[in-house]
Amino acid sequence: MKEAIKCVFCCSSIEEKNFGIVILGKYICADCERKITHLTGDDPNYDVYQGGLKRIWFNEA
């Protein structure tokens, strides 16, 4: 049985209506992608998403 592809941020499974993106082989759902693209430096979740993107970039996710 093949394991479902899950978002590296929220762990939601890929759905037909919520494709998202793949960066360096890691899946980010459309909801998290939207949150990332609308973040500002003073957003309380900024550090969370920044850290997650760093883990992807350095292949630690």
Short mmCIF file of C-alpha atoms in Angstrom, two decimals:
data_model
loop_
_atom_site.label_atom_id
_atom_site.label_comp_id
_atom_site.label_asym_id
_atom_site.label_seq_id
_atom_site.Cartn_x
_atom_site.Cartn_y
_atom_site.Cartn_z
CA MET A 1 0.00 0.00 0.00
CA LYS A 2 1.40 3.38 -1.03
CA GLU A 3 1.69 6.04 1.69
CA ALA A 4 -0.27 9.25 1.12
CA ILE A 5 1.71 12.39 0.35
CA LYS A 6 1.43 14.79 3.29
CA CYS A 7 2.17 18.47 3.73
CA VAL A 8 5.41 19.08 5.64
CA PHE A 9 3.74 21.88 7.64
CA CYS A 10 0.22 20.75 8.55
CA CYS A 11 0.46 17.03 7.66
CA SER A 12 -2.73 17.13 5.57
CA SER A 13 -2.91 14.64 2.71
CA ILE A 14 -2.89 15.75 -0.91
CA GLU A 15 -6.40 16.08 -2.25
CA GLU A 16 -7.68 16.56 -5.75
CA LYS A 17 -8.82 20.12 -5.01
CA ASN A 18 -5.78 21.09 -2.95
CA PHE A 19 -2.71 20.30 -5.04
CA GLY A 20 -0.17 22.71 -3.54
CA ILE A 21 3.49 22.62 -4.57
CA VAL A 22 6.52 20.38 -4.25
CA ILE A 23 9.87 21.92 -3.28
CA LEU A 24 12.94 19.69 -3.37
CA GLY A 25 10.67 16.65 -3.18
CA LYS A 26 8.67 17.92 -0.20
CA TYR A 27 4.94 18.64 -0.53
CA ILE A 28 3.34 21.88 0.70
CA CYS A 29 -0.46 22.00 0.50
CA ALA A 30 -2.22 24.93 -1.17
CA ASP A 31 -3.46 26.26 2.19
CA CYS A 32 0.05 26.40 3.67
CA GLU A 33 1.43 27.78 0.41
CA ARG A 34 -1.14 30.59 0.58
CA LYS A 35 -0.24 31.30 4.22
CA ILE A 36 3.48 31.43 3.37
CA THR A 37 3.01 33.80 0.45
CA HIS A 38 0.94 36.20 2.57
CA LEU A 39 3.18 36.22 5.65
CA THR A 40 4.68 39.43 6.98
CA GLY A 41 7.73 39.71 9.22
CA ASP A 42 5.59 40.54 12.25
CA ASP A 43 3.21 37.59 11.77
CA PRO A 44 3.29 35.20 14.78
CA ASN A 45 3.70 32.20 12.43
CA TYR A 46 6.58 33.73 10.46
CA ASP A 47 9.29 31.84 12.37
CA VAL A 48 7.39 28.54 12.08
CA TYR A 49 7.15 28.71 8.30
CA GLN A 50 10.66 30.14 7.91
CA GLY A 51 12.06 27.24 9.95
CA GLY A 52 10.07 24.73 7.91
CA LEU A 53 11.35 26.15 4.64
CA LYS A 54 14.92 26.04 5.97
CA ARG A 55 14.46 22.36 6.91
CA ILE A 56 13.25 21.66 3.36
CA TRP A 57 16.15 23.58 1.81
CA PHE A 58 18.73 21.77 3.96
CA ASN A 59 16.93 18.44 3.41
CA GLU A 60 16.05 17.98 7.08
CA ALA A 61 12.26 17.71 6.66
#
